[in-house]
mmCIF file of C-alpha atoms in Angstrom:
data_model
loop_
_atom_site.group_PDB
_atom_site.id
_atom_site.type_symbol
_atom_site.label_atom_id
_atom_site.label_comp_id
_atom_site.label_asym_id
_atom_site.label_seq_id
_atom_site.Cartn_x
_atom_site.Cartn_y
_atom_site.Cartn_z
ATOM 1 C CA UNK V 7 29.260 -35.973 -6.293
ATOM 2 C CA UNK V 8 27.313 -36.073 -3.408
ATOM 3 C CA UNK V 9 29.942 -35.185 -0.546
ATOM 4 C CA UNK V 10 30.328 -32.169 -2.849
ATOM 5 C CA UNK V 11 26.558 -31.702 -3.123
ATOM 6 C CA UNK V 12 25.639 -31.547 0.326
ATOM 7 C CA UNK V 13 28.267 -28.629 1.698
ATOM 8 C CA UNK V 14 27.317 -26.556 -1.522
ATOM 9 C CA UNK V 15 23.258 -27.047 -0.285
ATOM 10 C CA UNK V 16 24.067 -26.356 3.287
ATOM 11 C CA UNK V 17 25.975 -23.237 2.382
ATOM 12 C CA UNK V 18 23.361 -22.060 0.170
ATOM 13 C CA UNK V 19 20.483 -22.657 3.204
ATOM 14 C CA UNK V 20 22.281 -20.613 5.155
ATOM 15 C CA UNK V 21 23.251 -17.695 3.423
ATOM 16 C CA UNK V 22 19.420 -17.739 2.551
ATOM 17 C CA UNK V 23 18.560 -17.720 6.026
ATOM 18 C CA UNK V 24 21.068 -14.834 7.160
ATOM 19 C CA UNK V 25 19.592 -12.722 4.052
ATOM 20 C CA UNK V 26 16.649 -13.418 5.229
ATOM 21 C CA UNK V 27 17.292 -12.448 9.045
ATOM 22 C CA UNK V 28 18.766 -9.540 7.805
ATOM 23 C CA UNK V 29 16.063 -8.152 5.662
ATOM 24 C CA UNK V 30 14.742 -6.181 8.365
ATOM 25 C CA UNK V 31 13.394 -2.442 7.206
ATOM 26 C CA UNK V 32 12.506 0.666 8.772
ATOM 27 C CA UNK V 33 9.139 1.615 8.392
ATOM 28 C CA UNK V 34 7.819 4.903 8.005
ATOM 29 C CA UNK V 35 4.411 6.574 6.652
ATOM 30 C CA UNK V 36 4.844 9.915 4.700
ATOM 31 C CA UNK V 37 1.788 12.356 4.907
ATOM 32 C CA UNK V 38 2.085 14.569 1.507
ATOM 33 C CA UNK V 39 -1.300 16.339 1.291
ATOM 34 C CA UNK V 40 -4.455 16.395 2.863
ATOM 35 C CA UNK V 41 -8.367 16.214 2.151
ATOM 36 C CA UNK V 42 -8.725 20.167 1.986
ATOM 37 C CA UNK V 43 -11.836 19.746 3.235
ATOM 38 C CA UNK V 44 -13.621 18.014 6.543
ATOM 39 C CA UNK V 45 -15.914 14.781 5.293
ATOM 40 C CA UNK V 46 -18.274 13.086 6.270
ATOM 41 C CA UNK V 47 -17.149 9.687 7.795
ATOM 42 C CA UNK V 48 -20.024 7.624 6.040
ATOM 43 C CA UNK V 49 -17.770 8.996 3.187
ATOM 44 C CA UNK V 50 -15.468 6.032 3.796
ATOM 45 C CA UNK V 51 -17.390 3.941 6.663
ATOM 46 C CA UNK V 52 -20.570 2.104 5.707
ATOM 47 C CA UNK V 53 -23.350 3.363 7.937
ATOM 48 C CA UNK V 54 -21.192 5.644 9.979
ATOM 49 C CA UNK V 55 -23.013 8.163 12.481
ATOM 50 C CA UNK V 56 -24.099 10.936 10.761
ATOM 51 C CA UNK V 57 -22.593 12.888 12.881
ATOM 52 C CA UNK V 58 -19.229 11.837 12.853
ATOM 53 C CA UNK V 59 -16.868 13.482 10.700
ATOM 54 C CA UNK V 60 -13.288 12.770 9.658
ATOM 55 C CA UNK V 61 -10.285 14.994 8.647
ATOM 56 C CA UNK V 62 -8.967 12.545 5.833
ATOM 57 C CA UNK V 63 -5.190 12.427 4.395
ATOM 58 C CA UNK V 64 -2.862 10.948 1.725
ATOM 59 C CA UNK V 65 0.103 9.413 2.610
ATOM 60 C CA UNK V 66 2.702 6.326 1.362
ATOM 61 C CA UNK V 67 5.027 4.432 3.335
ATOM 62 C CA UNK V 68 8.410 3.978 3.135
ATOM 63 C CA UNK V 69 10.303 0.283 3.969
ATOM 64 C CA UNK V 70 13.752 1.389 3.955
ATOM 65 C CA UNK V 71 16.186 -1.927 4.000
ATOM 66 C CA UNK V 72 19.259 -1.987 5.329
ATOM 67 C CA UNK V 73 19.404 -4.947 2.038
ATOM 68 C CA UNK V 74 20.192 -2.266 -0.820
ATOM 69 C CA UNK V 75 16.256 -2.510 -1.116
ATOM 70 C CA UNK V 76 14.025 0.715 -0.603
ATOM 71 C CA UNK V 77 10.296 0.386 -1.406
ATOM 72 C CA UNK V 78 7.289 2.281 -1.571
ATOM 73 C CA UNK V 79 3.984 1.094 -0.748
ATOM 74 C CA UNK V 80 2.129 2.705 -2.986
ATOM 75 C CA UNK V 81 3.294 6.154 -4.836
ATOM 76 C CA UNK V 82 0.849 8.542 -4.493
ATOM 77 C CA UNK V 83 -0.814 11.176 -6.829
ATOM 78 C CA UNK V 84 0.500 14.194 -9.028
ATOM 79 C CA UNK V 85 -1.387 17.410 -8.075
ATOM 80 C CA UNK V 86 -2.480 17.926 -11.695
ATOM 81 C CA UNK V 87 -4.782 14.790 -11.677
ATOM 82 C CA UNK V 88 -8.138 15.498 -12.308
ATOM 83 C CA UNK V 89 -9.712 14.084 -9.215
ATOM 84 C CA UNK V 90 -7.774 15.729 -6.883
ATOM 85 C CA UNK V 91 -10.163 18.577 -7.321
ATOM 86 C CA UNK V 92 -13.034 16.631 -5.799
ATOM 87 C CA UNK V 93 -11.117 16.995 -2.798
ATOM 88 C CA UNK V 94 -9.948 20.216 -2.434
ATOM 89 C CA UNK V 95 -6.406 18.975 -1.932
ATOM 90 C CA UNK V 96 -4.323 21.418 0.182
ATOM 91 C CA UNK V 97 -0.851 21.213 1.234
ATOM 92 C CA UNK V 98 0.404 18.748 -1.265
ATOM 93 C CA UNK V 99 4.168 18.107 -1.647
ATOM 94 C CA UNK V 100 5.103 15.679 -4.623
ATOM 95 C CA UNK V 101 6.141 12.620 -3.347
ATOM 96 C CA UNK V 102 9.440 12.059 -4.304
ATOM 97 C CA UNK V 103 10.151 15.449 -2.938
ATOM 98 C CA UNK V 104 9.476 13.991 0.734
ATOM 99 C CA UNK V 105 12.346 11.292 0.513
ATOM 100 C CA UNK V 106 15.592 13.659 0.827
ATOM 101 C CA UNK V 107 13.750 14.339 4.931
ATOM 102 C CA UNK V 108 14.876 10.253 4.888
ATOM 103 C CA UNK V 109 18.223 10.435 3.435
ATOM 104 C CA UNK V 110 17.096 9.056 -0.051
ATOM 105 C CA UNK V 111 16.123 10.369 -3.501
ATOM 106 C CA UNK V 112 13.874 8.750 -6.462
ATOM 107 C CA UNK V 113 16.334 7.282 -8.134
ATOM 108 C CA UNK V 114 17.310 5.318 -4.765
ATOM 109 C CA UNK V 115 13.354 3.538 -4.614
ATOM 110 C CA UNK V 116 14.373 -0.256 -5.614
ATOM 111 C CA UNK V 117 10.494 -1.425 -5.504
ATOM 112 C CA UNK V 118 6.676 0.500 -6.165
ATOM 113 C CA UNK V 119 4.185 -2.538 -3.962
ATOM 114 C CA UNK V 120 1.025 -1.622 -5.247
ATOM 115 C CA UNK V 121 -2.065 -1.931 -2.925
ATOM 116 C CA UNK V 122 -4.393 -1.119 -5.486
ATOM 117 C CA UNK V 123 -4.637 0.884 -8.753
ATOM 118 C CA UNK V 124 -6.569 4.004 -7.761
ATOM 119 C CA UNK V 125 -5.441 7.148 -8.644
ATOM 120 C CA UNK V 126 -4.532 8.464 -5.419
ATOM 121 C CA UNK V 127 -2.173 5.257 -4.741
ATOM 122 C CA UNK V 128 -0.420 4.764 -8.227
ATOM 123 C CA UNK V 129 -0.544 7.638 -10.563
ATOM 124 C CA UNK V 130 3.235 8.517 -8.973
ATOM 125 C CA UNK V 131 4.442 5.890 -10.312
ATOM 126 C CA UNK V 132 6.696 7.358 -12.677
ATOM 127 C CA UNK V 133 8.628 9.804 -10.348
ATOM 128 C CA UNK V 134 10.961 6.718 -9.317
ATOM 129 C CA UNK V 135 12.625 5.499 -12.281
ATOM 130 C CA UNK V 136 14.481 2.688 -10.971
ATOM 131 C CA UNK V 137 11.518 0.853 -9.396
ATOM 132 C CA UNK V 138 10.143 -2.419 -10.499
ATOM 133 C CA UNK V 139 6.462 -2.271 -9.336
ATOM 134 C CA UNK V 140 4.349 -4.848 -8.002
ATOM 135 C CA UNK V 141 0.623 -5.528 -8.436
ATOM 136 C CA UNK V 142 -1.803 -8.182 -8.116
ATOM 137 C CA UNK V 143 -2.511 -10.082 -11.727
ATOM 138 C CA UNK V 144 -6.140 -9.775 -11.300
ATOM 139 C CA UNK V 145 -6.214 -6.545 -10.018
ATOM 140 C CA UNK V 146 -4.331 -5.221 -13.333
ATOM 141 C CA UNK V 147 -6.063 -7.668 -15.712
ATOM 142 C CA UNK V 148 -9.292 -6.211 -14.605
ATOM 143 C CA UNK V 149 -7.805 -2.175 -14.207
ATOM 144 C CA UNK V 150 -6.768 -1.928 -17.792
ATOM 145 C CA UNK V 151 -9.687 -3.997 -19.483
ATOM 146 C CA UNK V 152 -12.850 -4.573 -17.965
ATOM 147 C CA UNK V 153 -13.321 -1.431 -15.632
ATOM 148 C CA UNK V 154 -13.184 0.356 -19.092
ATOM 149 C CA UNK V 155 -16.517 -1.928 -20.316
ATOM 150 C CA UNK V 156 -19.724 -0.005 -19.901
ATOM 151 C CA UNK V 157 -20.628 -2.059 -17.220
ATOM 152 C CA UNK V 158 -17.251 -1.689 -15.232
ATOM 153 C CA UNK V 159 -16.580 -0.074 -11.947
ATOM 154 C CA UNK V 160 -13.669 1.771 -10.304
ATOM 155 C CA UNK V 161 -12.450 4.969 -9.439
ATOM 156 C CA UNK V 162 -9.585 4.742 -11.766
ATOM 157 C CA UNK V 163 -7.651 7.643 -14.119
ATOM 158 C CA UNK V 164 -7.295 6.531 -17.763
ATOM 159 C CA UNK V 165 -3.515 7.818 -17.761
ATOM 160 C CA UNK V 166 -2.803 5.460 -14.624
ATOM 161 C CA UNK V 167 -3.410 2.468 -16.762
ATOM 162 C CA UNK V 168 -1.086 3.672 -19.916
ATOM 163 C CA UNK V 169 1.619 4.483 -17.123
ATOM 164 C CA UNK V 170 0.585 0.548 -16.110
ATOM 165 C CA UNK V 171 1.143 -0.819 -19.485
ATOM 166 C CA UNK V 172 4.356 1.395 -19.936
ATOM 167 C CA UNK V 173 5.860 -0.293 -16.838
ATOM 168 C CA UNK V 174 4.649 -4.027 -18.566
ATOM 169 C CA UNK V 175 6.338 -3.662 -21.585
ATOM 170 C CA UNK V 176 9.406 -2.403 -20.500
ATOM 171 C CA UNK V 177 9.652 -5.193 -18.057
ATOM 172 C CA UNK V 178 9.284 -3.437 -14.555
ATOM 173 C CA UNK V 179 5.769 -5.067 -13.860
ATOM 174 C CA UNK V 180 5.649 -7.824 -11.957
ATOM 175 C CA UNK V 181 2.132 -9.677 -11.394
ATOM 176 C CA UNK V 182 1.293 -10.995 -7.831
ATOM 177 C CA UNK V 183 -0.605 -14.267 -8.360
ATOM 178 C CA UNK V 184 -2.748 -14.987 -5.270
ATOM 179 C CA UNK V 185 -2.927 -14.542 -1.613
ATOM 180 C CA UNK V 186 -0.093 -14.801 1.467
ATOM 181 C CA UNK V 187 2.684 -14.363 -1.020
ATOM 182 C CA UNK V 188 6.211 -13.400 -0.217
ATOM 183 C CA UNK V 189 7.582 -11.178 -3.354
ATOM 184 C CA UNK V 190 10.523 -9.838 -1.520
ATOM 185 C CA UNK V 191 12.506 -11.251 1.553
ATOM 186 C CA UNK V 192 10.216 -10.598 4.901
ATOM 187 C CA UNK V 193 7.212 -8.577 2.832
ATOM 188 C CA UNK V 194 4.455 -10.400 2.129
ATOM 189 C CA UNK V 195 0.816 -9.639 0.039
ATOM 190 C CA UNK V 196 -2.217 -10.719 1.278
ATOM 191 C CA UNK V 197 -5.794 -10.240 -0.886
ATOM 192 C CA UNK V 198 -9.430 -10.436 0.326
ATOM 193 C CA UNK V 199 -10.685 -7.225 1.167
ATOM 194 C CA UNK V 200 -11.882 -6.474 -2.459
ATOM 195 C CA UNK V 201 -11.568 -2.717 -2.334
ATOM 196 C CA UNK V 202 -10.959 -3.219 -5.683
ATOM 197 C CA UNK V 203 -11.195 -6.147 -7.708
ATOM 198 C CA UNK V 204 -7.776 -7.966 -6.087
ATOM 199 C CA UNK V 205 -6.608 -5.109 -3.968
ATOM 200 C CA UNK V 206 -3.795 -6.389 -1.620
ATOM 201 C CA UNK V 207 -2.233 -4.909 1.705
ATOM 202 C CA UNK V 208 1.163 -5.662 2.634
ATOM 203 C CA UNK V 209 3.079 -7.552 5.714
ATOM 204 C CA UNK V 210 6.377 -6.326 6.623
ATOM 205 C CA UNK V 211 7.297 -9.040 9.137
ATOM 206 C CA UNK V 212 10.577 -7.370 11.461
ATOM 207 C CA UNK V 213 11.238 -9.651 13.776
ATOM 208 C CA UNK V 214 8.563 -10.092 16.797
ATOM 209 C CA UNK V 215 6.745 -7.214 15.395
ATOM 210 C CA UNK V 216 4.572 -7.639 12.201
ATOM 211 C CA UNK V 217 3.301 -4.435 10.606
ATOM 212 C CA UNK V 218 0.483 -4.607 8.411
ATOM 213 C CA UNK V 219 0.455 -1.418 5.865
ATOM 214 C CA UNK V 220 -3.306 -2.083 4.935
ATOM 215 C CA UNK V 221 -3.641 0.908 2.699
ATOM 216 C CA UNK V 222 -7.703 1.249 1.480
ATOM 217 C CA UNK V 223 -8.306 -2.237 2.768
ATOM 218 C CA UNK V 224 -8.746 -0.477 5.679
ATOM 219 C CA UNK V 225 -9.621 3.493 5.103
ATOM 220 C CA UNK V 226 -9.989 4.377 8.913
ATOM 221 C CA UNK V 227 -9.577 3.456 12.842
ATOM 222 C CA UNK V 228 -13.252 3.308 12.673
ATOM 223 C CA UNK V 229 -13.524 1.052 10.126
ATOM 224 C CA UNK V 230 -10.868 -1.157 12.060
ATOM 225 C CA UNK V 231 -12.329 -0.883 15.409
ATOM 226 C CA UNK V 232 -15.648 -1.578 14.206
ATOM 227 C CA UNK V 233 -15.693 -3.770 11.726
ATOM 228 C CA UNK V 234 -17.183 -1.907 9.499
ATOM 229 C CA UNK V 235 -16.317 -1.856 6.027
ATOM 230 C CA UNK V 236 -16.193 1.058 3.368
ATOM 231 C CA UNK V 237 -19.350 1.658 1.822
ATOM 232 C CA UNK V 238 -21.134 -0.313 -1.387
ATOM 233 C CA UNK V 239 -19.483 2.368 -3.539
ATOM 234 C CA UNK V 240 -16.026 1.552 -2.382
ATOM 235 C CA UNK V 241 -15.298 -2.012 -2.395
ATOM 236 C CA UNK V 242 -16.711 -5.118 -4.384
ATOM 237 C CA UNK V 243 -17.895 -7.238 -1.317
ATOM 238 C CA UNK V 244 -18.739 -5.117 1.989
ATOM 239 C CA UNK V 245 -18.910 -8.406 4.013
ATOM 240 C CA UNK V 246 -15.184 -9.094 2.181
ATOM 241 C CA UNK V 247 -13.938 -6.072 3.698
ATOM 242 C CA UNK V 248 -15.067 -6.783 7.185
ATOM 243 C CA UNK V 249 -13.816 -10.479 6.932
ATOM 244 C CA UNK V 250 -10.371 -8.977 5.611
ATOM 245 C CA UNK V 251 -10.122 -6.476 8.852
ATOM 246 C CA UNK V 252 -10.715 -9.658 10.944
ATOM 247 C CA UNK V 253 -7.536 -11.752 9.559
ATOM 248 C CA UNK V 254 -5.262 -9.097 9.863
ATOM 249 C CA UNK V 255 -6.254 -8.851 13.520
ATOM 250 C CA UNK V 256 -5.215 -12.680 13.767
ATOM 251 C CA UNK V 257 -2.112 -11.729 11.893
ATOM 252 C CA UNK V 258 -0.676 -9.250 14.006
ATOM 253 C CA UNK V 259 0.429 -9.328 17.867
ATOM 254 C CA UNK V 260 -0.438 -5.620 18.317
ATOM 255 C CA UNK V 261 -3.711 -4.370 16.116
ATOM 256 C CA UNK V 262 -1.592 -0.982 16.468
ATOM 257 C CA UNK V 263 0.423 -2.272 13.531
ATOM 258 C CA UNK V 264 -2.576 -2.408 11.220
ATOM 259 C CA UNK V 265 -1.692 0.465 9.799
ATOM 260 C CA UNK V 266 -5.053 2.313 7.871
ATOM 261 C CA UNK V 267 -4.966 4.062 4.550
ATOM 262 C CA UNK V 268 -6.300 7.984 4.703
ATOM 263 C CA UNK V 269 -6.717 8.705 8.900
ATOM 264 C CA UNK V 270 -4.618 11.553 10.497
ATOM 265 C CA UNK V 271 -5.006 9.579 13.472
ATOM 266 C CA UNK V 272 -2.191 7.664 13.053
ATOM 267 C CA UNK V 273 0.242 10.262 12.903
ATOM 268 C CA UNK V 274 -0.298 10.476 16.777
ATOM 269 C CA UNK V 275 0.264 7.292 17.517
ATOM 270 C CA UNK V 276 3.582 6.572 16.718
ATOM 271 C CA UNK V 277 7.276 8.869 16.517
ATOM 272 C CA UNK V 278 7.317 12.023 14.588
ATOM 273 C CA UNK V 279 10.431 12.098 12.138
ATOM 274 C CA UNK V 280 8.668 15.341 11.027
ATOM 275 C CA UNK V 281 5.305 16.809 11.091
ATOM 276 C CA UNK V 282 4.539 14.790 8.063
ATOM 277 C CA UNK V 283 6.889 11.752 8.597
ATOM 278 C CA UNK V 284 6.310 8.900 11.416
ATOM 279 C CA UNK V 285 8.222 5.887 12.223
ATOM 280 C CA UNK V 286 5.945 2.913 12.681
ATOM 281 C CA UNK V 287 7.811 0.306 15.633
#
């Protein structure tokens, strides 16, 4: 049994580790709307200048695997949502309509990771039917029950969690439990930054270069190149935030692949597929 044991395991190691070598993706960010208006930058940067401003934008990325796997980092928002109007949102394409510029469609999205469950990063969702999605346990447990208990907090949309609990019971949820996790092959989760209650930012490791999508865990340059963190309004634990910033540095050979969440900066720092598409490497 055992001389037919041991080729079987040493066949199975190393088909994992090809996969795994394999599993490299392209990585792109897609801009589909912008802040219609110019803010503040104490908006999202505790104790900014006053004088500073910031030209803010929403945008998902894109890990395209040349595995059969295509995933979103985060979805984005339908223009009918009711706190898109705080923003005077201008120049919004849906988000599924920006994948055909990449050679894909909805229906070809494998995966939805989840950074957190804000409106502006989840209420999409439901335009990619084939996706499982991804999300930290605590960071659900605590979006679909507490935040709704007077003394919760959260920018959240009361459809976003029914569109949550939709996914759940028909079996496309899966719960994240904990930090420096790897869900799929090469993408890894990492918590901390307590944007929201778990919020998470993702790790796509390709090869020598790591690429850290951080999403809201890190809103701006400014907040990176500071160390600052968003303000009290927008994250549990300011000193969190700051500490969260820190270990992605340490995770990272370049701290140009910490990739913020809402700063049209980045869309000059890396190739243009289009004037709304980049290719982070």
């Amino acid at each position: 049994m055992k001389k037919l044991f041991l080729p079987v395991l040493v066949i199975l190691i190393n088909t994992i580790t090809v996969f795994s070598q394999n599993s490299n993706y392209e990585v792109y960010a897609i801009k589909y709307a912008d802040v219609g208006v110019t803010l503040p930058l104490s908006v999202l940067v505790l104790d900014a200048p006053e004088s500073e401003k910031i030209n803010a934008i929403f945008m998902y990325w894109l890990l395209k695997g040349n595995n059969g796997k295509n995933i979103l980092v985060d979805a984005g928002f339908l223009e009918d949502i009711e706190q898109a109007k705080a923003y005077s949102v201008t120049n919004y394409v849906r988000p599924d309509l920006m994948l055909p510029e990449l050679g894909l469609k909805a229906e070809d999205i494998s995966d939805i990771i989840l950074t957190h469950p804000h409106w502006d990063h989840m209420d999409g969702v439901d335009l990619f039917p084939n996706a499982n999605v991804w999300i930290q346990k605590k960071d659900y447990n605590y979006f679909v029950a507490d935040a709704w208990q007077k003394d919760g907090w959260g920018d959240f949309n009361e459809r976003d969690v029914l569109k949550l609990v939709k996914l759940n019971l028909a079996g496309k949820l899966f719960l994240i439990d904990g930090d420096d996790k790897e869900i799929i092959p090469n993408i890894k989760v990492y918590t901390g930054s307590q944007h929201t209650f778990e919020s998470q930012y993702v790790m796509v490791e390709n090869g020598e270069n790591k690429i850290i999508l951080a999403s809201d865990n890190v809103y701006t340059y400014y907040n990176l190149n500071n160390l600052k963190s968003a303000p009290k309004n927008e994250t549990f634990d300011t000193n969190a935030y700051v500490k969260a910033m820190e270990r992605m540095k340490t995770l990272v050979k370049d701290v140009k692949f910490i990739i913020p969440g809402h700063d049209v900066l980045l869309f000059s720092k890396f190739p243009k597929i289009s004037e709304d598409i980049i290719r982070i490497d």
